[in-house]
Tab-separated table of C-alpha atoms and ligand atoms in Angstrom:
chain	number	residue	atom	x	y	z
A	1	MET	CA	-61.782	-7.476	-47.546
A	2	ARG	CA	-61.923	-10.581	-45.382
A	3	SER	CA	-65.064	-11.723	-43.627
A	4	VAL	CA	-65.067	-12.123	-39.854
A	5	ASP	CA	-65.395	-15.906	-40.239
A	6	GLU	CA	-62.447	-16.053	-42.635
A	7	HIS	CA	-60.210	-14.078	-40.331
A	8	ARG	CA	-61.278	-16.066	-37.288
A	9	ALA	CA	-60.420	-19.285	-39.129
A	10	ALA	CA	-57.009	-17.847	-40.051
A	11	VAL	CA	-56.350	-16.892	-36.419
A	12	VAL	CA	-57.421	-20.262	-35.035
A	13	ALA	CA	-55.273	-22.001	-37.666
A	14	LEU	CA	-52.211	-20.361	-36.060
A	15	ILE	CA	-52.687	-22.678	-33.087
A	16	SER	CA	-50.868	-25.746	-34.311
A	17	ALA	CA	-51.382	-27.823	-31.178
A	18	ALA	CA	-53.442	-27.581	-28.033
A	19	LEU	CA	-51.642	-27.448	-24.687
A	20	PRO	CA	-51.835	-30.700	-22.726
A	21	PRO	CA	-54.385	-30.752	-19.902
A	22	VAL	CA	-53.191	-30.452	-16.316
A	23	THR	CA	-54.258	-32.217	-13.130
A	24	VAL	CA	-55.296	-29.970	-10.251
A	25	SER	CA	-56.666	-30.502	-6.761
A	26	LEU	CA	-60.312	-29.664	-6.169
A	27	SER	CA	-59.328	-26.507	-4.323
A	28	ASP	CA	-57.511	-25.272	-7.442
A	29	ALA	CA	-60.215	-26.325	-9.889
A	30	LEU	CA	-62.657	-23.433	-9.493
A	31	GLY	CA	-63.153	-21.597	-12.790
A	32	ARG	CA	-61.274	-24.178	-14.826
A	33	VAL	CA	-62.738	-26.263	-17.656
A	34	LEU	CA	-62.794	-30.049	-17.386
A	35	ALA	CA	-60.565	-31.764	-19.914
A	36	ALA	CA	-61.956	-35.210	-19.135
A	37	ASP	CA	-65.175	-36.756	-17.860
A	38	VAL	CA	-65.365	-37.205	-14.088
A	39	VAL	CA	-66.414	-40.723	-13.050
A	40	ALA	CA	-67.869	-41.435	-9.593
A	41	ALA	CA	-65.614	-43.631	-7.469
A	42	VAL	CA	-68.402	-44.405	-4.978
A	43	ASP	CA	-72.174	-44.711	-4.809
A	44	LEU	CA	-74.022	-41.647	-3.573
A	45	PRO	CA	-75.313	-42.172	-0.967
A	46	GLY	CA	-72.644	-44.723	-0.152
A	47	PHE	CA	-74.996	-46.754	2.119
A	48	ASP	CA	-78.642	-46.676	3.187
A	49	ASN	CA	-78.913	-43.957	5.814
A	50	SER	CA	-81.316	-41.803	7.730
A	51	ALA	CA	-82.592	-38.502	6.357
A	52	MET	CA	-83.794	-37.358	9.787
A	53	ASP	CA	-82.836	-37.419	13.418
A	54	GLY	CA	-85.264	-39.974	14.863
A	55	TYR	CA	-85.826	-43.656	15.436
A	56	ALA	CA	-85.058	-46.503	13.019
A	57	VAL	CA	-87.998	-48.902	12.955
A	58	ARG	CA	-89.473	-51.869	11.202
A	59	SER	CA	-92.510	-50.161	9.686
A	60	ALA	CA	-94.706	-53.141	10.630
A	61	ASP	CA	-93.991	-52.401	14.312
A	62	VAL	CA	-95.437	-48.860	14.140
A	63	VAL	CA	-98.283	-49.378	11.699
A	64	ASP	CA	-100.883	-48.512	14.358
A	65	ALA	CA	-99.004	-45.580	15.920
A	66	SER	CA	-100.881	-42.277	16.193
A	67	ALA	CA	-100.956	-39.256	18.468
A	68	ALA	CA	-104.005	-40.684	20.237
A	69	SER	CA	-102.427	-44.101	20.627
A	70	PRO	CA	-98.600	-44.054	20.490
A	71	VAL	CA	-96.628	-47.266	20.071
A	72	VAL	CA	-93.994	-47.793	22.762
A	73	LEU	CA	-90.745	-49.562	21.736
A	74	GLU	CA	-87.541	-50.386	23.567
A	75	VAL	CA	-84.550	-48.334	22.387
A	76	ASP	CA	-81.583	-50.638	21.727
A	77	GLY	CA	-78.992	-47.872	21.513
A	78	ASP	CA	-77.841	-44.970	19.360
A	79	ILE	CA	-76.404	-44.788	15.843
A	80	ALA	CA	-74.633	-41.517	15.118
A	81	ALA	CA	-73.286	-40.311	11.770
A	82	GLY	CA	-69.840	-41.859	11.385
A	83	ASP	CA	-70.754	-45.066	13.248
A	84	THR	CA	-69.001	-47.765	11.218
A	85	ARG	CA	-70.465	-50.757	13.076
A	86	ARG	CA	-73.099	-52.874	11.335
A	87	HIS	CA	-76.153	-52.869	13.586
A	88	VAL	CA	-79.119	-55.246	13.381
A	89	LEU	CA	-82.515	-54.030	14.546
A	90	ARG	CA	-84.361	-56.448	16.792
A	91	PRO	CA	-88.035	-56.960	15.848
A	92	GLY	CA	-90.205	-54.964	18.239
A	93	ALA	CA	-87.348	-52.614	19.164
A	94	THR	CA	-86.000	-49.355	17.796
A	95	MET	CA	-82.649	-47.529	17.696
A	96	ARG	CA	-82.125	-43.815	18.008
A	97	ILE	CA	-80.550	-42.666	14.760
A	98	MET	CA	-79.096	-39.378	13.544
A	99	THR	CA	-79.182	-37.794	10.103
A	100	GLY	CA	-76.641	-39.486	7.826
A	101	ALA	CA	-76.116	-42.465	10.152
A	102	PRO	CA	-76.210	-45.942	8.562
A	103	LEU	CA	-79.527	-47.723	8.738
A	104	PRO	CA	-79.451	-50.850	10.924
A	105	GLU	CA	-80.210	-54.085	9.106
A	106	GLY	CA	-83.910	-54.914	9.352
A	107	ALA	CA	-85.060	-51.314	9.683
A	108	ASP	CA	-87.065	-49.932	6.754
A	109	ALA	CA	-88.236	-46.509	7.976
A	110	ILE	CA	-87.435	-43.631	10.290
A	111	VAL	CA	-89.859	-42.011	12.684
A	112	PRO	CA	-88.628	-38.430	13.206
A	113	VAL	CA	-87.786	-37.366	16.728
A	114	GLU	CA	-90.549	-34.757	16.467
A	115	ALA	CA	-93.102	-37.596	16.341
A	116	SER	CA	-91.871	-39.110	19.618
A	117	ASP	CA	-91.474	-38.329	23.300
A	118	GLY	CA	-87.695	-38.333	22.725
A	119	GLY	CA	-87.179	-41.407	24.945
A	120	VAL	CA	-83.717	-42.851	25.368
A	121	SER	CA	-84.355	-46.347	26.794
A	122	ARG	CA	-88.025	-46.575	25.817
A	123	VAL	CA	-89.783	-44.334	23.359
A	124	ALA	CA	-93.398	-43.538	22.540
A	125	LEU	CA	-93.796	-43.077	18.763
A	126	ASN	CA	-96.954	-41.269	17.691
A	127	LEU	CA	-96.705	-41.625	13.909
A	128	ALA	CA	-96.928	-44.613	11.580
A	129	ALA	CA	-94.097	-44.757	9.033
A	130	GLU	CA	-94.456	-46.571	5.716
A	131	THR	CA	-91.521	-48.517	4.261
A	132	GLY	CA	-88.815	-46.181	2.978
A	133	ARG	CA	-89.992	-43.132	4.958
A	134	HIS	CA	-87.130	-40.655	5.620
A	135	LEU	CA	-84.529	-43.017	4.171
A	136	ARG	CA	-81.796	-42.213	1.679
A	137	ARG	CA	-81.049	-45.299	-0.366
A	138	GLN	CA	-77.558	-46.327	-1.461
A	139	GLY	CA	-76.846	-45.153	-5.017
A	140	GLU	CA	-80.150	-43.285	-5.483
A	141	ASP	CA	-78.226	-40.143	-6.513
A	142	VAL	CA	-75.119	-41.515	-8.266
A	143	ARG	CA	-73.774	-45.004	-8.970
A	144	THR	CA	-70.097	-45.974	-8.909
A	145	GLY	CA	-68.815	-45.613	-12.480
A	146	ASP	CA	-71.396	-43.008	-13.502
A	147	VAL	CA	-70.061	-40.032	-15.472
A	148	VAL	CA	-71.023	-37.242	-13.099
A	149	LEU	CA	-69.401	-34.332	-14.993
A	150	ARG	CA	-68.657	-34.090	-18.703
A	151	ALA	CA	-65.453	-32.829	-20.325
A	152	GLY	CA	-65.927	-29.186	-21.322
A	153	THR	CA	-67.888	-28.318	-18.169
A	154	HIS	CA	-66.919	-25.154	-16.294
A	155	VAL	CA	-66.035	-26.023	-12.730
A	156	GLY	CA	-68.084	-24.023	-10.240
A	157	PRO	CA	-68.840	-24.666	-6.581
A	158	GLY	CA	-71.536	-27.250	-7.382
A	159	GLN	CA	-69.173	-29.211	-9.633
A	160	VAL	CA	-66.445	-29.157	-6.986
A	161	ALA	CA	-68.935	-30.506	-4.431
A	162	LEU	CA	-70.115	-33.302	-6.731
A	163	ALA	CA	-66.559	-34.388	-7.600
A	164	ALA	CA	-65.591	-34.384	-3.916
A	165	ALA	CA	-68.680	-36.353	-2.851
A	166	SER	CA	-67.890	-38.821	-5.661
A	167	ASN	CA	-64.520	-39.305	-3.931
A	168	VAL	CA	-62.569	-37.782	-6.800
A	169	ALA	CA	-59.791	-35.598	-5.339
A	170	GLU	CA	-58.121	-34.316	-8.517
A	171	LEU	CA	-59.467	-33.114	-11.833
A	172	SER	CA	-57.984	-32.995	-15.299
A	173	VAL	CA	-58.562	-29.466	-16.576
A	174	ALA	CA	-57.697	-27.509	-19.688
A	175	ALA	CA	-54.315	-25.782	-19.490
A	176	LYS	CA	-54.146	-22.028	-19.027
A	177	PRO	CA	-52.575	-20.527	-22.154
A	178	ARG	CA	-49.742	-18.135	-21.247
A	179	VAL	CA	-50.255	-14.759	-22.850
A	180	SER	CA	-48.026	-11.696	-23.248
A	181	ILE	CA	-49.719	-8.381	-23.901
A	182	MET	CA	-48.048	-5.343	-25.408
A	183	SER	CA	-49.669	-1.988	-26.088
A	184	THR	CA	-47.965	0.352	-28.519
A	185	GLY	CA	-48.065	4.087	-29.045
A	186	ASP	CA	-46.073	7.186	-28.090
A	187	GLU	CA	-49.198	8.793	-26.619
A	188	LEU	CA	-49.752	6.193	-23.914
A	189	MET	CA	-49.172	6.653	-20.195
A	190	LEU	CA	-49.792	4.365	-17.257
A	191	PRO	CA	-53.082	4.830	-15.360
A	192	GLY	CA	-52.620	7.386	-12.581
A	193	GLN	CA	-49.802	9.356	-14.193
A	194	SER	CA	-50.278	13.029	-14.969
A	195	LEU	CA	-51.049	13.518	-18.630
A	196	GLN	CA	-49.641	16.160	-20.883
A	197	TYR	CA	-51.717	17.588	-23.685
A	198	GLY	CA	-51.923	14.880	-26.379
A	199	GLN	CA	-51.249	12.012	-24.040
A	200	ILE	CA	-53.825	9.396	-23.013
A	201	VAL	CA	-53.960	6.508	-20.588
A	202	ASP	CA	-53.064	3.064	-21.889
A	203	SER	CA	-56.362	1.381	-21.104
A	204	ASN	CA	-55.921	-1.454	-23.596
A	205	SER	CA	-53.208	-3.335	-21.787
A	206	VAL	CA	-55.172	-3.551	-18.529
A	207	MET	CA	-58.363	-4.274	-20.452
A	208	LEU	CA	-56.769	-7.095	-22.439
A	209	ALA	CA	-55.089	-8.505	-19.355
A	210	ALA	CA	-58.484	-8.515	-17.634
A	211	LEU	CA	-60.166	-10.148	-20.628
A	212	ALA	CA	-57.456	-12.784	-20.937
A	213	THR	CA	-57.532	-13.568	-17.227
A	214	ALA	CA	-61.329	-13.798	-17.234
A	215	SER	CA	-61.021	-16.157	-20.222
A	216	GLY	CA	-58.882	-18.551	-18.216
A	217	ALA	CA	-55.489	-17.469	-19.564
A	218	ASP	CA	-52.392	-16.857	-17.522
A	219	VAL	CA	-51.183	-13.319	-18.264
A	220	MET	CA	-47.386	-13.505	-18.036
A	221	GLY	CA	-46.872	-9.845	-18.504
A	222	SER	CA	-48.423	-6.800	-20.034
A	223	GLY	CA	-46.457	-3.755	-21.001
A	224	HIS	CA	-46.128	-0.841	-23.303
A	225	LEU	CA	-43.816	0.029	-26.188
A	226	ASN	CA	-43.314	3.345	-27.883
A	227	ASP	CA	-43.625	3.540	-31.643
A	228	ASP	CA	-39.975	2.628	-32.010
A	229	ALA	CA	-39.464	0.103	-34.784
A	230	GLU	CA	-36.113	-1.169	-33.603
A	231	ALA	CA	-37.170	-1.812	-29.998
A	232	MET	CA	-40.383	-3.398	-31.156
A	233	ALA	CA	-38.665	-5.704	-33.635
A	234	ALA	CA	-36.216	-6.833	-30.965
A	235	LEU	CA	-38.902	-7.520	-28.371
A	236	LEU	CA	-41.452	-9.232	-30.598
A	237	GLY	CA	-38.779	-11.361	-32.229
A	238	ASP	CA	-37.678	-12.771	-28.897
A	239	MET	CA	-40.484	-12.368	-26.401
A	240	PRO	CA	-39.328	-13.159	-22.855
A	241	GLY	CA	-40.958	-16.041	-21.003
A	242	GLN	CA	-41.933	-18.101	-24.043
A	243	PRO	CA	-45.624	-17.205	-24.133
A	244	ASP	CA	-48.133	-19.354	-25.994
A	245	LEU	CA	-49.707	-16.267	-27.544
A	246	ILE	CA	-48.718	-12.622	-27.972
A	247	LEU	CA	-51.276	-9.833	-28.191
A	248	THR	CA	-50.428	-6.328	-29.310
A	249	THR	CA	-52.667	-3.295	-29.653
A	250	GLY	CA	-52.293	-0.269	-31.858
A	251	GLY	CA	-50.164	0.482	-34.837
A	252	VAL	CA	-51.935	-1.652	-37.411
A	253	SER	CA	-54.017	0.808	-39.435
A	254	MET	CA	-53.238	2.880	-42.481
A	255	GLY	CA	-51.377	5.827	-40.955
A	256	ALA	CA	-47.768	6.724	-40.621
A	257	TYR	CA	-46.298	5.607	-37.278
A	258	ASP	CA	-48.252	2.356	-37.464
A	259	THR	CA	-45.185	0.640	-36.171
A	260	VAL	CA	-46.510	-2.850	-35.450
A	261	LYS	CA	-47.526	-3.192	-39.060
A	262	GLU	CA	-44.299	-1.643	-40.292
A	263	VAL	CA	-42.139	-3.982	-38.207
A	264	LEU	CA	-44.044	-7.209	-38.674
A	265	SER	CA	-44.928	-6.802	-42.365
A	266	GLY	CA	-41.255	-7.305	-43.036
A	267	THR	CA	-41.126	-10.691	-41.316
A	268	GLY	CA	-43.317	-12.356	-43.906
A	269	THR	CA	-44.972	-14.390	-41.153
A	270	VAL	CA	-47.635	-11.904	-40.105
A	271	GLU	CA	-50.519	-10.911	-42.337
A	272	PHE	CA	-52.226	-7.521	-42.121
A	273	VAL	CA	-55.756	-7.461	-43.444
A	274	LYS	CA	-58.959	-5.513	-43.467
A	275	VAL	CA	-61.848	-7.418	-41.963
A	276	ALA	CA	-65.426	-6.517	-42.879
A	277	MET	CA	-66.472	-5.608	-39.366
A	278	ARG	CA	-67.211	-2.573	-37.230
A	279	PRO	CA	-65.480	-1.822	-35.022
A	280	GLY	CA	-62.164	-3.568	-35.642
A	281	MET	CA	-61.448	-3.394	-39.350
A	282	PRO	CA	-57.615	-3.397	-39.299
A	283	GLN	CA	-56.340	-6.723	-38.042
A	284	GLY	CA	-53.140	-8.695	-38.175
A	285	ALA	CA	-52.158	-12.204	-37.214
A	286	GLY	CA	-49.303	-14.613	-37.728
A	287	VAL	CA	-46.291	-16.039	-35.956
A	288	VAL	CA	-43.084	-14.408	-34.691
A	289	GLY	CA	-39.638	-15.428	-33.537
A	290	GLU	CA	-37.764	-18.677	-33.743
A	291	ARG	CA	-40.418	-20.449	-31.713
A	292	ARG	CA	-43.017	-19.236	-34.212
A	293	THR	CA	-45.186	-17.886	-31.403
A	294	PRO	CA	-48.716	-16.991	-32.551
A	295	ILE	CA	-49.343	-13.252	-32.460
A	296	ILE	CA	-52.594	-11.351	-32.871
A	297	THR	CA	-52.140	-7.645	-33.519
A	298	LEU	CA	-55.290	-5.873	-32.402
A	299	PRO	CA	-56.333	-2.381	-33.410
A	300	GLY	CA	-55.603	0.443	-30.983
A	301	ASN	CA	-59.052	1.918	-30.587
A	302	PRO	CA	-60.172	0.520	-27.243
A	303	VAL	CA	-63.591	-0.689	-28.339
A	304	SER	CA	-62.117	-2.233	-31.513
A	305	SER	CA	-59.590	-4.026	-29.389
A	306	PHE	CA	-62.261	-5.206	-26.958
A	307	VAL	CA	-64.522	-6.509	-29.714
A	308	SER	CA	-61.582	-8.121	-31.529
A	309	PHE	CA	-60.682	-9.967	-28.348
A	310	HIS	CA	-64.140	-11.553	-28.225
A	311	VAL	CA	-64.229	-12.360	-31.917
A	312	PHE	CA	-60.657	-13.550	-32.585
A	313	VAL	CA	-58.577	-13.891	-29.414
A	314	LEU	CA	-61.072	-15.878	-27.359
A	315	PRO	CA	-61.408	-18.600	-30.033
A	316	ALA	CA	-57.595	-18.797	-30.242
A	317	LEU	CA	-57.315	-19.124	-26.449
A	318	ARG	CA	-59.947	-21.849	-26.508
A	319	ALA	CA	-58.070	-23.701	-29.251
A	320	LEU	CA	-54.864	-23.425	-27.206
A	321	ALA	CA	-56.683	-24.861	-24.193
A	322	GLY	CA	-57.959	-27.763	-26.288
A	323	LEU	CA	-61.549	-26.483	-26.286
A	324	ASP	CA	-63.934	-25.947	-29.182
A	325	PRO	CA	-63.016	-22.500	-30.541
A	326	GLU	CA	-66.598	-21.840	-31.590
A	327	ILE	CA	-68.434	-19.479	-29.240
A	328	ALA	CA	-72.177	-19.905	-29.323
A	329	THR	CA	-74.345	-16.816	-29.540
A	330	ILE	CA	-77.551	-16.594	-27.567
A	331	GLU	CA	-80.821	-15.263	-28.952
A	332	SER	CA	-82.722	-12.300	-27.633
A	333	VAL	CA	-85.035	-9.665	-29.074
A	334	ALA	CA	-84.312	-6.058	-29.869
A	335	ALA	CA	-85.969	-3.842	-27.247
A	336	GLN	CA	-85.460	-0.884	-29.586
A	337	GLY	CA	-84.363	-0.393	-33.173
A	338	TRP	CA	-80.927	0.641	-34.378
A	339	SER	CA	-79.207	0.905	-37.705
A	340	SER	CA	-76.100	-0.942	-38.768
A	341	ILE	CA	-73.542	-0.387	-41.478
A	342	GLU	CA	-74.011	-2.189	-44.797
A	343	GLY	CA	-71.357	-4.631	-45.962
A	344	LYS	CA	-69.746	-5.134	-42.556
A	345	ALA	CA	-70.613	-7.240	-39.562
A	346	GLU	CA	-71.386	-4.901	-36.705
A	347	PHE	CA	-70.798	-5.725	-33.070
A	348	THR	CA	-73.155	-3.422	-31.212
A	349	ARG	CA	-72.520	-2.991	-27.507
A	350	VAL	CA	-75.883	-3.704	-25.902
A	351	VAL	CA	-77.498	-3.950	-22.504
A	352	VAL	CA	-79.872	-6.856	-22.080
A	353	ASP	CA	-82.726	-6.646	-19.616
A	354	ALA	CA	-86.195	-8.188	-19.368
A	355	ASP	CA	-87.342	-6.264	-22.481
A	356	GLY	CA	-84.435	-7.500	-24.613
A	357	ALA	CA	-81.314	-5.862	-26.053
A	358	ARG	CA	-80.684	-2.175	-26.661
A	359	PRO	CA	-77.502	-0.275	-27.566
A	360	SER	CA	-75.744	0.748	-24.397
A	361	GLY	CA	-74.857	4.237	-25.637
A	362	GLY	CA	-72.424	5.887	-28.050
A	363	GLN	CA	-71.039	3.282	-30.426
A	364	GLY	CA	-67.843	5.028	-31.566
A	365	SER	CA	-64.810	2.761	-31.477
A	366	HIS	CA	-63.157	5.163	-28.999
A	367	MET	CA	-66.175	5.324	-26.655
A	368	LEU	CA	-65.542	3.386	-23.486
A	369	GLY	CA	-68.557	4.792	-21.627
A	370	ALA	CA	-71.035	2.608	-23.510
A	371	LEU	CA	-68.662	-0.312	-23.302
A	372	ALA	CA	-68.640	-0.315	-19.529
A	373	ASP	CA	-72.458	-0.295	-19.490
A	374	ALA	CA	-72.769	-3.164	-21.974
A	375	THR	CA	-73.561	-6.755	-21.076
A	376	HIS	CA	-73.338	-8.317	-24.564
A	377	LEU	CA	-72.238	-7.727	-28.123
A	378	ALA	CA	-75.075	-7.983	-30.630
A	379	VAL	CA	-73.737	-9.573	-33.817
A	380	VAL	CA	-75.419	-7.869	-36.769
A	381	ASP	CA	-74.448	-9.510	-40.064
A	382	ALA	CA	-73.050	-7.636	-43.061
A	383	GLU	CA	-76.350	-7.680	-44.996
A	384	THR	CA	-78.530	-6.261	-42.205
A	385	THR	CA	-78.737	-2.483	-42.088
A	386	GLN	CA	-81.658	-2.011	-39.736
A	387	ILE	CA	-82.647	-3.779	-36.537
A	388	ARG	CA	-86.312	-3.240	-35.732
A	389	PRO	CA	-87.904	-3.495	-32.286
A	390	GLY	CA	-88.881	-7.144	-31.736
A	391	ASP	CA	-86.335	-8.544	-34.230
A	392	THR	CA	-84.385	-11.584	-33.106
A	393	VAL	CA	-80.817	-10.606	-32.272
A	394	HIS	CA	-77.785	-12.817	-31.718
A	395	LEU	CA	-75.628	-11.981	-28.736
A	396	LEU	CA	-72.140	-12.788	-27.563
A	397	PRO	CA	-71.913	-12.569	-23.772
A	398	LEU	CA	-69.082	-10.321	-22.652
A	399	VAL	CA	-66.125	-12.122	-21.137
A	400	GLY	CA	-66.073	-11.722	-17.363
A	401	GLN	CA	-69.565	-10.247	-17.291
A	402	ASP	CA	-71.037	-13.194	-15.404
A	403	TRP	CA	-68.822	-12.535	-12.435
A	404	PRO	CA	-70.925	-11.788	-9.395
A	405	CYS	CA	-71.145	-8.397	-7.799
A	406	PRO	CA	-69.713	-8.369	-4.301
B	1	AMP	P1	-53.507	3.228	-33.577
B	1	AMP	O1	-54.117	1.957	-34.069
B	1	AMP	O2	-52.196	3.015	-32.889
B	1	AMP	O3	-53.473	4.258	-34.620
B	1	AMP	O4	-54.501	3.754	-32.455
B	1	AMP	C1	-55.858	4.053	-32.738
B	1	AMP	C2	-56.454	4.861	-31.621
B	1	AMP	O5	-56.466	4.077	-30.437
B	1	AMP	C3	-55.702	6.117	-31.265
B	1	AMP	O6	-56.641	7.098	-30.904
B	1	AMP	C4	-54.867	5.716	-30.074
B	1	AMP	O7	-54.516	6.788	-29.276
B	1	AMP	C5	-55.792	4.752	-29.381
B	1	AMP	N1	-55.034	3.773	-28.622
B	1	AMP	C6	-54.014	3.020	-29.102
B	1	AMP	N2	-53.518	2.230	-28.160
B	1	AMP	C7	-54.255	2.445	-27.036
B	1	AMP	C8	-54.203	1.925	-25.741
B	1	AMP	N3	-53.314	1.002	-25.400
B	1	AMP	N4	-55.108	2.370	-24.835
B	1	AMP	C9	-56.010	3.299	-25.198
B	1	AMP	N5	-56.110	3.830	-26.405
B	1	AMP	C10	-55.228	3.420	-27.336
B	2	MG	MG1	-50.628	4.056	-32.443
């Protein structure tokens, strides 16, 4: 039996080359992963400017100002945000200035409008302002040429804002691998159809499409095949659309009618193995067709398929996108004990809250109820048979789980 690490390495090794990065506009960059560092094209702030609506002053001119004894200055005019003229502040005078407007030469502080009588031609200022008060200095946040975002960073709203402010309009991001998904089995029906006795809904193809999409892949198509060896051989041998990766579910275990295994064993390019894990023991991986497209044949049990996606497919997608295939686990503590099978890695579906991790419910590989409640997979190694309350546990976050609730 293969270990999880061995099989993962075999799957990742199917990816012979990463897809080249693509350049996208900032509005298309959300959710993508940076393929290159982002370098600031401008200083931030780009020029000394006011942090308040108020009056630009030479601090020496208002050193004695107080509420009891305001200092009165002549107002030499207004500077609004967007004013591109270069103003010079006369000693003994002030200029009305708005937030974000460039500081006139000679000024070294702002007295906020709240500390004045709001005068337009003359103003009484009732607060002293030390040098630098309410100023934003050029380059205090970012300098031209600074790396503001590192390759490998997920682009969220904050990253988009920083790139835009840095005057970078396009980003180089990891390509979206194109994935075809195929469920197999005579018992499967589309969601919403009426089911005859013995039939079930094909939940795997929508689940895998959702997982792949949430992982940053481009799902070209997902469909269903009956356990018909001829049709399957024809389709898998020449998959339409030239995907970068094919995923199948079902038909890879030990039974009769395990058609995926039957069809692809014969090609000599796909290996079927047992992996020492629960759920997800029967696995297959290899390449198909003239283009030698990588294929991962996942088990049919929904939870096995779901876990296998996290353990094998996600690293392959990351390798295709040019990212590190390794997925870091996070540490937590067990909020309650549970037992785990000996000799196999176990991926327990858990809920994590303030107390730590606990199994989310029934752990059978066909049990989707506990899956939908789970937030993480706890990775329990092959040697561990008992998790005790308070033990350190290693968790894989579930793909798509960090999406916000509406
Ligand atoms: P198999 O690996 O084809 O023997 O399938 C194992 C179990 O998973 C069986 O109970 C199947 O009915 C179930 N199964 C297979 N494919 C799917 C699917 N696409 N959606 C939901 N359940 C499935
Ligand atoms: Mg089947």
